[in-house]
Short mmCIF file of C-alpha atoms and ligand atoms in Angstrom, two decimals:
data_model
loop_
_atom_site.label_atom_id
_atom_site.label_comp_id
_atom_site.label_asym_id
_atom_site.label_seq_id
_atom_site.Cartn_x
_atom_site.Cartn_y
_atom_site.Cartn_z
CA MET A 1 0.34 0.45 -0.26
CA SER A 2 1.13 3.16 -0.71
CA SER A 3 1.69 5.97 2.02
CA PRO A 4 -0.96 8.49 2.85
CA PRO A 5 0.31 11.94 2.12
CA PRO A 6 -0.71 13.42 5.93
CA SER A 7 -3.43 15.87 5.99
CA LEU A 8 -6.16 15.52 3.77
CA PRO A 9 -6.21 18.38 0.80
CA THR A 10 -7.66 21.64 1.05
CA GLY A 11 -11.42 22.07 0.59
CA TRP A 12 -11.86 18.37 2.56
CA GLN A 13 -13.23 18.13 6.04
CA THR A 14 -12.49 14.98 8.55
CA VAL A 15 -15.63 14.78 10.62
CA ILE A 16 -15.61 13.67 13.79
CA GLY A 17 -17.68 11.59 16.97
CA LEU A 18 -16.45 10.65 20.53
CA GLU A 19 -17.67 7.63 22.57
CA VAL A 20 -16.11 8.02 25.66
CA HIS A 21 -16.00 5.13 28.20
CA ALA A 22 -14.68 5.81 32.36
CA GLN A 23 -14.48 3.26 34.97
CA ILE A 24 -16.64 5.16 37.32
CA SER A 25 -14.62 5.97 40.63
CA SER A 26 -16.45 3.66 43.68
CA THR A 27 -14.91 0.72 45.33
CA SER A 28 -17.62 -1.76 43.93
CA LYS A 29 -19.44 -2.56 40.92
CA LEU A 30 -22.48 -1.32 39.70
CA PHE A 31 -25.08 -4.02 40.74
CA SER A 32 -22.65 -6.85 42.47
CA GLY A 33 -20.52 -6.34 45.58
CA ALA A 34 -17.12 -7.26 44.02
CA THR A 35 -14.10 -5.19 43.93
CA SER A 36 -13.70 -2.74 40.58
CA LYS A 37 -10.32 -2.51 41.09
CA PHE A 38 -7.54 -2.82 38.60
CA SER A 39 -5.60 -6.24 38.55
CA ILE A 40 -2.97 -7.88 36.94
CA GLU A 41 -4.22 -12.14 38.19
CA ALA A 42 -7.75 -12.30 35.73
CA ASN A 43 -10.34 -13.43 37.53
CA GLU A 44 -9.36 -12.47 41.06
CA HIS A 45 -12.38 -9.78 41.36
CA VAL A 46 -15.77 -11.88 40.22
CA SER A 47 -19.16 -12.33 42.19
CA PHE A 48 -21.42 -14.44 41.34
CA ILE A 49 -23.08 -12.13 39.54
CA ASP A 50 -20.67 -10.42 37.41
CA CYS A 51 -20.79 -14.65 36.36
CA ALA A 52 -23.65 -14.29 36.02
CA LEU A 53 -24.84 -17.38 37.83
CA PRO A 54 -28.93 -18.14 37.13
CA GLY A 55 -31.40 -16.76 39.55
CA VAL A 56 -28.48 -14.55 40.47
CA LEU A 57 -29.95 -10.15 40.94
CA PRO A 58 -28.54 -7.05 40.60
CA SER A 59 -28.86 -4.43 42.38
CA LEU A 60 -27.74 -0.96 41.99
CA ASN A 61 -24.23 0.61 42.87
CA GLY A 62 -26.27 4.24 44.06
CA SER A 63 -22.70 5.23 44.88
CA CYS A 64 -21.90 5.12 40.87
CA VAL A 65 -25.41 7.21 39.70
CA GLU A 66 -24.19 10.09 42.69
CA LYS A 67 -21.10 10.34 40.42
CA ALA A 68 -22.56 10.39 37.31
CA ILE A 69 -25.15 13.08 38.49
CA LEU A 70 -22.28 15.07 39.56
CA SER A 71 -19.95 14.30 36.07
CA ALA A 72 -24.22 15.72 34.28
CA HIS A 73 -23.99 17.95 36.22
CA ALA A 74 -19.68 19.40 35.75
CA LEU A 75 -20.67 18.66 31.99
CA GLY A 76 -23.49 21.09 31.91
CA GLY A 77 -25.78 18.66 30.68
CA GLU A 78 -30.30 17.28 32.33
CA VAL A 79 -29.77 15.59 34.03
CA SER A 80 -33.19 12.76 33.51
CA ARG A 81 -35.24 12.09 36.81
CA CYS A 82 -36.89 8.89 35.72
CA SER A 83 -33.65 6.98 33.59
CA ILE A 84 -34.10 3.38 33.15
CA PHE A 85 -31.72 -0.07 32.45
CA GLU A 86 -31.75 -1.83 29.84
CA ARG A 87 -31.02 -5.17 28.14
CA LYS A 88 -28.81 -5.05 24.97
CA HIS A 89 -28.00 -8.01 24.07
CA TYR A 90 -25.17 -9.43 21.90
CA PHE A 91 -23.02 -13.20 22.19
CA TYR A 92 -19.48 -12.97 22.63
CA ALA A 93 -17.23 -14.98 25.50
CA ASP A 94 -16.43 -12.34 27.43
CA LEU A 95 -20.39 -11.38 28.10
CA PRO A 96 -21.29 -14.43 30.34
CA GLN A 97 -25.09 -12.48 30.99
CA GLY A 98 -24.90 -13.53 27.23
CA TYR A 99 -26.76 -8.75 27.20
CA GLN A 100 -24.95 -5.93 28.91
CA ILE A 101 -26.75 -3.77 31.07
CA SER A 102 -27.08 -0.32 29.31
CA GLN A 103 -29.59 2.54 29.28
CA LEU A 104 -30.78 3.20 26.06
CA GLN A 105 -34.24 5.92 25.70
CA GLU A 106 -34.13 6.66 29.23
CA PRO A 107 -30.24 8.12 29.74
CA LEU A 108 -28.57 9.18 33.22
CA MET A 109 -28.55 12.80 30.89
CA ARG A 110 -28.73 14.31 27.56
CA GLY A 111 -27.23 17.78 26.72
CA GLY A 112 -23.72 19.45 28.02
CA LYS A 113 -20.54 21.08 26.85
CA VAL A 114 -16.96 20.86 26.84
CA SER A 115 -14.72 23.46 25.32
CA ILE A 116 -11.58 22.67 23.94
CA ALA A 117 -8.54 25.62 23.00
CA LEU A 118 -6.02 24.07 20.42
CA GLU A 119 -2.06 26.03 20.91
CA GLY A 120 -2.32 29.48 19.09
CA GLU A 121 -5.92 29.05 18.37
CA SER A 122 -9.91 30.70 20.94
CA SER A 123 -11.86 28.28 22.84
CA ARG A 124 -14.35 26.59 21.02
CA GLU A 125 -17.76 23.98 22.43
CA ILE A 126 -18.20 20.65 21.81
CA SER A 127 -21.19 20.14 22.71
CA ILE A 128 -22.64 16.31 24.62
CA GLU A 129 -25.42 14.38 22.82
CA ARG A 130 -25.87 12.31 26.21
CA LEU A 131 -24.40 10.24 29.12
CA HIS A 132 -25.37 7.35 30.08
CA ILE A 133 -24.21 4.07 32.56
CA GLU A 134 -23.55 1.07 31.35
CA GLN A 135 -21.51 -2.30 32.67
CA ASP A 136 -18.48 -3.48 31.24
CA ALA A 137 -17.56 -7.05 30.02
CA GLY A 138 -14.59 -8.61 30.66
CA LYS A 139 -12.39 -9.40 28.37
CA SER A 140 -10.76 -12.24 26.54
CA LEU A 141 -6.95 -13.50 26.07
CA HIS A 142 -6.16 -14.71 23.22
CA ASP A 143 -2.46 -15.30 24.12
CA MET A 144 -1.96 -17.11 27.26
CA LEU A 145 -2.56 -20.05 26.13
CA ALA A 146 -1.44 -21.38 22.57
CA GLY A 147 -4.78 -22.12 20.27
CA LYS A 148 -7.10 -21.31 23.35
CA THR A 149 -8.68 -18.30 24.30
CA CYS A 150 -9.06 -17.56 27.84
CA VAL A 151 -11.96 -15.64 30.09
CA ASP A 152 -11.25 -12.87 32.83
CA LEU A 153 -13.81 -11.62 34.77
CA ASN A 154 -12.70 -8.58 36.33
CA ARG A 155 -13.58 -5.76 34.82
CA SER A 156 -17.23 -7.35 33.98
CA GLY A 157 -19.94 -5.37 35.94
CA VAL A 158 -17.18 -2.34 36.66
CA ALA A 159 -19.49 0.61 36.17
CA LEU A 160 -18.26 2.96 32.88
CA MET A 161 -20.24 6.53 32.03
CA GLU A 162 -20.30 6.11 28.57
CA ILE A 163 -20.66 9.97 27.04
CA VAL A 164 -20.95 10.99 23.27
CA SER A 165 -20.80 13.76 21.68
CA GLU A 166 -22.07 15.47 19.04
CA PRO A 167 -19.90 14.56 15.22
CA MET A 168 -18.53 18.28 15.73
CA LEU A 169 -14.65 18.34 16.35
CA HIS A 170 -12.06 18.01 12.82
CA SER A 171 -8.92 16.48 13.40
CA GLY A 172 -7.18 14.02 15.69
CA GLU A 173 -5.78 17.32 18.29
CA GLU A 174 -9.35 18.25 18.12
CA ALA A 175 -10.65 14.79 19.38
CA SER A 176 -7.44 14.46 21.65
CA ALA A 177 -8.40 17.81 23.46
CA TYR A 178 -11.93 17.26 23.87
CA VAL A 179 -10.81 13.74 25.99
CA SER A 180 -7.88 15.19 27.91
CA LYS A 181 -10.40 18.33 29.09
CA LEU A 182 -13.16 15.93 29.46
CA ARG A 183 -10.65 13.32 31.25
CA SER A 184 -9.72 16.61 33.85
CA ILE A 185 -13.51 17.62 34.25
CA LEU A 186 -13.86 13.81 35.86
CA MET A 187 -10.39 13.59 37.55
CA ALA A 188 -11.21 16.81 39.37
CA ILE A 189 -15.15 16.05 39.76
CA GLY A 190 -13.55 12.33 41.24
CA SER A 191 -15.66 9.76 39.40
CA CYS A 192 -13.63 8.65 37.06
CA ASP A 193 -9.50 8.34 37.40
CA GLY A 194 -8.63 9.10 33.97
CA ASN A 195 -6.03 6.05 34.16
CA MET A 196 -5.96 5.62 30.61
CA GLN A 197 -3.18 2.17 30.58
CA GLU A 198 -5.16 0.86 33.37
CA GLY A 199 -8.51 0.84 31.00
CA SER A 200 -10.74 3.42 33.33
CA LEU A 201 -10.96 6.10 29.98
CA ARG A 202 -12.14 4.43 26.17
CA VAL A 203 -12.59 5.48 23.44
CA ASP A 204 -14.31 4.97 20.49
CA ALA A 205 -13.54 7.28 17.56
CA ASN A 206 -16.43 7.43 14.49
CA VAL A 207 -14.74 9.02 11.85
CA SER A 208 -16.07 10.07 7.98
CA VAL A 209 -14.15 13.35 5.19
CA ARG A 210 -16.95 15.49 3.50
CA ALA A 211 -15.79 17.90 1.48
CA VAL A 212 -16.48 21.24 3.67
CA GLY A 213 -20.09 22.58 3.53
CA GLY A 214 -21.27 18.89 2.20
CA ARG A 215 -23.71 15.93 3.68
CA LEU A 216 -21.83 13.94 6.43
CA GLY A 217 -20.11 11.46 5.04
CA THR A 218 -20.33 7.47 5.94
CA ARG A 219 -18.78 7.20 8.99
CA CYS A 220 -16.29 4.57 10.11
CA GLU A 221 -16.50 3.61 13.91
CA ILE A 222 -12.70 2.70 15.79
CA LYS A 223 -12.52 1.36 18.68
CA ASN A 224 -10.80 1.01 22.39
CA LEU A 225 -8.58 3.22 21.62
CA ASN A 226 -6.26 3.60 24.94
CA SER A 227 -4.33 6.74 24.14
CA LEU A 228 -4.40 9.57 23.05
CA ARG A 229 -1.64 9.42 20.46
CA PHE A 230 -3.45 6.77 19.25
CA LEU A 231 -6.58 8.67 19.12
CA ARG A 232 -5.04 11.26 17.06
CA GLN A 233 -2.84 8.42 14.73
CA ALA A 234 -6.24 6.51 13.71
CA ILE A 235 -8.41 9.26 13.20
CA ALA A 236 -5.47 10.59 11.28
CA TYR A 237 -5.07 8.18 8.78
CA GLU A 238 -8.34 6.99 8.59
CA ALA A 239 -9.49 10.39 7.60
CA MET A 240 -7.02 10.03 4.48
CA ARG A 241 -8.09 6.08 3.83
CA GLN A 242 -11.96 7.62 3.46
CA TYR A 243 -10.54 10.42 1.04
CA GLU A 244 -8.85 8.16 -1.42
CA ILE A 245 -11.20 6.03 -1.69
CA ILE A 246 -13.73 8.66 -2.28
CA SER A 247 -11.38 10.53 -4.47
CA SER A 248 -10.58 7.28 -6.81
CA GLY A 249 -14.49 6.97 -7.03
CA GLY A 250 -15.36 4.54 -4.14
CA ARG A 251 -17.56 3.92 -1.42
CA VAL A 252 -16.73 3.66 2.13
CA SER A 253 -18.74 1.20 3.82
CA GLN A 254 -19.91 1.76 7.35
CA GLU A 255 -17.78 -0.42 9.66
CA THR A 256 -16.50 -1.31 12.89
CA ARG A 257 -12.70 -0.75 12.79
CA LEU A 258 -9.52 -1.92 14.89
CA PHE A 259 -6.39 0.41 15.58
CA ASP A 260 -3.41 -1.37 14.72
CA SER A 261 -1.31 0.77 17.30
CA GLU A 262 2.85 -1.13 15.91
CA LYS A 263 1.75 -0.32 11.36
CA GLY A 264 -0.40 2.54 12.29
CA VAL A 265 -2.96 1.41 10.55
CA THR A 266 -7.08 0.63 10.82
CA ARG A 267 -8.49 -2.07 9.69
CA GLY A 268 -11.37 -3.98 9.07
CA MET A 269 -13.38 -5.70 12.36
CA ARG A 270 -17.57 -5.89 11.15
CA THR A 271 -19.41 -4.23 8.24
CA LYS A 272 -22.81 -2.51 9.37
CA GLU A 273 -23.98 -5.81 7.07
CA GLU A 274 -22.77 -8.17 10.04
CA ALA A 275 -24.11 -5.15 13.12
CA HIS A 276 -25.57 -6.37 15.86
CA ASP A 277 -29.28 -6.20 16.47
CA TYR A 278 -29.05 -5.65 20.05
CA ARG A 279 -32.60 -6.06 20.77
CA TYR A 280 -33.32 -4.13 23.92
CA PHE A 281 -35.93 -4.23 26.52
CA PRO A 282 -35.92 -3.26 29.65
CA ASP A 283 -34.16 -4.80 32.69
CA PRO A 284 -37.07 -6.60 34.35
CA ASP A 285 -35.04 -7.05 37.55
CA LEU A 286 -33.81 -3.11 38.04
CA PRO A 287 -36.39 -0.87 39.02
CA GLN A 288 -36.46 2.42 37.45
CA VAL A 289 -34.79 5.11 38.86
CA THR A 290 -36.83 8.06 40.15
CA LEU A 291 -34.56 10.74 41.35
CA THR A 292 -35.86 14.00 43.41
CA SER A 293 -35.11 17.48 42.13
CA GLU A 294 -33.90 18.32 45.39
CA TYR A 295 -31.73 15.08 44.90
CA ILE A 296 -30.37 15.89 41.75
CA GLU A 297 -30.10 19.74 42.81
CA GLY A 298 -28.36 19.32 46.26
CA LEU A 299 -25.66 17.37 44.14
CA ARG A 300 -25.39 20.74 41.80
CA ALA A 301 -23.93 22.04 45.39
CA VAL A 302 -21.11 20.31 46.00
CA LEU A 303 -18.93 20.55 42.75
CA PRO A 304 -15.34 21.32 43.72
CA GLU A 305 -13.47 24.25 41.58
CA LEU A 306 -14.20 22.73 37.45
CA PRO A 307 -11.36 23.07 34.64
CA ASP A 308 -13.45 25.89 32.86
CA ALA A 309 -13.34 27.83 36.51
CA ARG A 310 -9.86 27.16 36.77
CA ILE A 311 -8.94 27.93 33.23
CA ALA A 312 -10.79 31.68 33.49
CA ARG A 313 -9.21 31.91 36.35
CA LEU A 314 -6.06 31.73 34.68
CA VAL A 315 -6.16 33.68 31.78
CA GLY A 316 -8.14 35.93 34.17
CA THR A 317 -5.08 37.40 36.72
CA HIS A 318 -2.34 35.81 35.53
CA ASN A 319 -2.94 36.99 32.26
CA LEU A 320 -1.77 33.52 30.26
CA ALA A 321 -2.45 32.31 26.50
CA ALA A 322 -5.86 30.29 27.36
CA TYR A 323 -4.27 26.74 25.40
CA THR A 324 -1.10 27.22 28.18
CA ALA A 325 -3.75 26.95 30.71
CA GLY A 326 -5.54 24.69 29.78
CA LEU A 327 -2.63 22.52 29.61
CA LEU A 328 -2.08 23.69 33.40
CA ALA A 329 -5.25 23.27 34.47
CA GLU A 330 -5.49 19.23 33.34
CA ASP A 331 -4.21 18.39 36.75
CA LYS A 332 -5.34 20.25 39.78
CA TYR A 333 -1.65 19.94 41.13
CA LEU A 334 -0.13 20.94 38.85
CA SER A 335 -2.30 24.56 38.89
CA ASP A 336 -2.41 24.09 42.62
CA TYR A 337 1.54 24.61 42.30
CA PHE A 338 1.91 26.83 39.41
CA GLU A 339 -0.31 29.12 41.56
CA GLU A 340 1.83 29.15 44.85
CA LEU A 341 5.48 29.54 42.48
CA SER A 342 4.00 32.24 40.95
CA SER A 343 2.71 34.31 43.78
CA LYS A 344 6.52 33.85 45.62
CA VAL A 345 8.86 33.90 41.79
CA GLU A 346 10.33 37.85 41.64
CA GLY A 347 11.53 39.35 38.42
CA LEU A 348 9.53 37.06 36.19
CA SER A 349 6.14 37.12 34.65
CA SER A 350 3.41 33.93 35.32
CA LYS A 351 3.77 33.97 31.89
CA ASP A 352 7.57 32.52 32.48
CA VAL A 353 6.69 30.41 35.42
CA ALA A 354 4.25 29.03 33.42
CA ASN A 355 6.97 28.25 30.30
CA TRP A 356 9.25 26.98 33.11
CA LEU A 357 7.64 24.52 34.17
CA LEU A 358 5.33 23.63 30.77
CA GLY A 359 9.19 22.74 29.43
CA GLU A 360 12.51 22.54 30.82
CA LEU A 361 10.57 20.94 34.09
CA SER A 362 8.73 18.78 32.86
CA SER A 363 11.58 17.30 30.53
CA CYS A 364 12.88 16.92 34.22
CA GLN A 365 10.09 14.67 34.96
CA ARG A 366 9.73 12.59 32.38
CA GLU A 367 14.11 12.03 31.91
CA ARG A 368 13.41 10.55 35.85
CA GLY A 369 10.07 8.74 35.45
CA VAL A 370 8.01 10.91 37.92
CA GLY A 371 5.65 13.16 38.30
CA LEU A 372 5.19 16.44 39.59
CA ALA A 373 4.23 15.63 43.26
CA GLY A 374 7.17 12.43 43.11
CA LEU A 375 9.83 16.17 42.53
CA VAL A 376 8.27 17.94 45.11
CA SER A 377 7.81 14.38 47.88
CA ASP A 378 10.67 13.03 46.81
CA TYR A 379 13.10 15.42 45.25
CA GLY A 380 12.56 17.64 47.67
CA LEU A 381 10.90 20.68 44.97
CA SER A 382 8.60 22.40 46.94
CA SER A 383 7.58 25.13 45.58
CA SER A 384 9.61 27.68 48.04
CA ARG A 385 12.14 26.14 46.37
CA ALA A 386 11.72 26.66 43.21
CA ALA A 387 10.56 29.90 43.82
CA SER A 388 13.81 30.67 45.47
CA LEU A 389 15.75 29.49 42.11
CA LEU A 390 13.71 31.17 39.77
CA SER A 391 14.03 34.58 41.30
CA LEU A 392 17.37 33.84 40.87
CA ILE A 393 16.99 34.29 37.13
CA GLY A 394 13.65 36.42 37.37
CA LEU A 395 16.90 39.40 39.19
CA GLY A 396 19.47 39.14 37.41
CA LYS A 397 21.77 37.30 39.20
CA ILE A 398 22.58 34.11 37.49
CA SER A 399 21.44 33.13 33.49
CA ALA A 400 18.71 31.17 32.28
CA ARG A 401 21.39 28.24 30.97
CA ALA A 402 23.24 28.93 34.17
CA GLY A 403 19.76 27.49 36.22
CA LYS A 404 19.26 24.94 34.41
CA GLU A 405 22.32 23.82 36.45
CA VAL A 406 21.15 24.47 39.23
CA LEU A 407 18.06 23.27 39.15
CA SER A 408 20.15 19.36 38.59
CA LYS A 409 22.76 19.87 41.38
CA MET A 410 18.90 20.98 43.54
CA LEU A 411 17.32 17.85 42.35
CA GLU A 412 20.84 15.75 43.45
CA ASP A 413 21.07 17.43 46.86
CA SER A 414 17.58 18.03 47.96
CA ASP A 415 18.77 19.96 50.90
CA ALA A 416 20.80 22.66 49.15
CA SER A 417 19.60 26.16 48.80
CA PRO A 418 19.58 27.66 44.97
CA SER A 419 22.48 30.01 46.02
CA SER A 420 24.60 28.19 48.33
CA ILE A 421 24.73 26.49 44.36
CA VAL A 422 25.17 29.14 42.67
CA GLU A 423 28.04 29.94 45.13
CA ALA A 424 30.08 26.26 45.02
CA LEU A 425 29.51 26.07 41.40
CA GLY A 426 30.43 29.93 40.88
CA LEU A 427 27.28 30.43 38.33
CA GLN A 428 26.72 34.55 39.76
CA GLN A 429 26.14 36.02 36.29
CA LEU A 430 28.11 39.09 35.44
CA GLY A 431 26.52 41.82 34.56
CA ASP A 432 28.57 44.39 36.00
CA ARG A 433 29.65 47.08 33.22
CA GLU A 434 32.65 47.24 34.75
CA GLU A 435 33.51 43.90 35.44
CA LEU A 436 32.77 42.65 31.97
CA LEU A 437 34.72 45.76 30.27
CA PRO A 438 38.19 45.03 29.68
CA LEU A 439 36.96 41.21 29.37
CA LEU A 440 35.51 42.34 26.23
CA GLU A 441 37.86 45.58 24.90
CA GLY A 442 40.30 42.58 25.65
CA LEU A 443 38.11 40.83 22.80
CA LEU A 444 38.07 43.02 19.86
CA ALA A 445 41.78 43.70 20.67
CA SER A 446 42.80 40.19 19.89
CA ASN A 447 40.03 39.93 17.11
CA SER A 448 41.30 42.50 14.76
CA ALA A 449 40.36 41.16 11.51
CA GLN A 450 36.44 40.81 12.74
CA VAL A 451 36.22 44.30 13.65
CA SER A 452 36.95 45.53 10.31
CA ALA A 453 34.44 42.87 9.20
CA TYR A 454 31.84 44.37 11.25
CA ARG A 455 32.85 47.86 10.80
CA SER A 456 32.88 47.47 6.94
CA GLY A 457 29.61 46.50 6.77
CA LYS A 458 29.82 42.30 7.80
CA VAL A 459 27.13 43.06 10.77
CA ALA A 460 26.50 38.77 11.23
CA VAL A 461 29.94 39.79 13.04
CA PHE A 462 27.85 40.97 15.97
CA GLY A 463 26.42 37.06 17.03
CA TRP A 464 29.64 35.68 16.86
CA PHE A 465 31.18 38.17 19.03
CA VAL A 466 28.18 37.82 21.55
CA GLY A 467 29.06 33.97 21.26
CA GLN A 468 32.84 34.38 22.51
CA ALA A 469 32.05 36.84 25.22
CA MET A 470 29.14 33.80 26.09
CA SER A 471 31.76 30.90 25.69
CA LEU A 472 34.87 32.89 27.75
CA THR A 473 32.45 33.65 30.91
CA LYS A 474 31.37 30.36 30.65
CA GLY A 475 27.76 31.30 29.84
CA ARG A 476 27.73 33.48 33.26
CA ALA A 477 28.03 36.76 31.25
CA ASP A 478 24.60 38.61 31.48
CA PRO A 479 23.07 38.58 27.27
CA LYS A 480 21.96 41.75 27.90
CA VAL A 481 24.55 43.52 28.89
CA VAL A 482 27.15 41.63 26.35
CA ASN A 483 24.61 43.59 23.90
CA GLU A 484 25.20 46.96 25.38
CA LEU A 485 28.42 46.64 25.18
CA LEU A 486 29.56 45.46 22.51
CA ARG A 487 27.51 47.17 20.57
CA GLU A 488 29.07 50.53 22.11
CA LEU A 489 32.74 49.56 21.40
CA LEU A 490 31.76 47.82 17.86
CA SER A 491 30.40 51.07 16.75
CA GLY A 492 33.76 53.35 18.66
P1 ADP B 1 -24.32 3.61 17.61
O1 ADP B 1 -24.95 4.37 18.15
O2 ADP B 1 -24.46 3.08 16.16
O3 ADP B 1 -22.83 4.11 17.65
P2 ADP B 1 -25.13 7.00 17.27
O4 ADP B 1 -26.16 8.30 16.41
O5 ADP B 1 -25.22 7.07 18.98
O6 ADP B 1 -24.47 5.25 16.49
O7 ADP B 1 -23.08 7.39 17.72
C1 ADP B 1 -21.98 7.62 17.75
C2 ADP B 1 -21.07 8.39 17.69
O8 ADP B 1 -20.60 8.90 15.77
C3 ADP B 1 -21.48 10.64 18.19
O9 ADP B 1 -20.60 10.10 18.36
C4 ADP B 1 -21.70 10.81 17.20
O10 ADP B 1 -21.29 12.07 16.63
C5 ADP B 1 -21.12 10.35 15.86
N1 ADP B 1 -21.86 10.33 14.13
C6 ADP B 1 -22.68 9.91 14.15
N2 ADP B 1 -22.51 10.32 12.65
C7 ADP B 1 -21.13 11.02 11.83
C8 ADP B 1 -20.71 10.97 11.20
N3 ADP B 1 -21.27 11.20 9.63
N4 ADP B 1 -19.15 10.69 10.93
C9 ADP B 1 -19.03 11.15 12.53
N5 ADP B 1 -19.57 11.16 13.45
C10 ADP B 1 -20.18 10.68 13.10
MG1 MG B 2 -21.07 3.52 18.42
#
């Protein structure tokens, strides 16, 4: 197969609607008392209900409904006062009941919105169609015993929220921004732990392409994407695949596809013709869920600060771009840390502090394989200690480059203060004109050829002089002062 060009040609548009399955944080499953904890060992957490022995009766876990209502409030949707559970039938080895308990006609929530902001763009609202509660299925393991399929029922019966968006997203980047915003909202209210690796949040992406302004195209649904990178890759690949079919005169057939993350391609799994007839009907074992408006509204009152409110505050009081504020607000710990840190730092703007956190400090985290909380607890990088380092840069005591060196020493020795490290390594910035002047005069004197080249119009030599001055001082010279002095000396 020829490898597809990276993006659709002008005049064409990708359309994406997402179905997100978020595991509801709860100690037990949706209809049984078994624990819903993640487990490496298969079939550790399975009750009679989860393996569907005859005669067992499900009973609804009220705390899961409560978390789903909190989520509905956080998404700004309309909570249904009366919702019903239905059986959705299909035959699969990892579904011992022969049906999944879900909600079709009366979901817990309709409507709602998630706002997203891409880099350099203002924010945009993506509408949500519905949120319903359902139970998870088990898992078929094809690689445990040669030639055999094993079934792990740990997940069987675990409570999920399925959150379905309108087809309003137009790129993998938008889809990924939508999922990470949704994830941060659910994490902020504690209704889902957001752990994509362990499968607490999985995404089905419905993708179609169309000529801009035209009717919606036929969609394919890519199942079970469990990372944002895979989501972006799968959408980009699938959009090009469909475009190539259409532009060579073919028709896209509606089907379910799987993403092969090793090859970066999507592959057909089943076509519309083979689609299941789920034979939904209300589960006779479960009464309908009737909620009073006092109860529903009471839950609205206990919502904590949501990521959008935090973003608005970061934009308003710290003057950050919506995109940067969004990155910080994805993680409550990070945005708390940012606010503490920027209140303590002298001489740098909040924007500089945010860039330092999201740039330099996050690469430190990747290198060490820890999160920000880990840097704080295991490496002693409290916000006050980080603030002393940043203030040294902000007040011109050390250069940003020296700051990197100080940071890495601070992480090696969690007791050392930034200023003692600066002292010990002799990293103080040379910003004193009197101190730098003789040094630069010496530089000019021993490079008279470059001086005359500059004076006869080769202005690019200026940069070379700056570079020499910086390396003479091992990066300690204040580049601003060096620039000023060199300009004076060279023009003279
Ligand atoms: P189903 O239950 O069969 O998957 P739904 O009507 O519930 O069907 O739609 C599921 C998802 O597909 C929704 O997120 C919706 O926005 C999206 N969707 C519907 N039509 C299209 C389309 N033409 N292109 C992209 N996404 C679509
Ligand atoms: Mg679907």
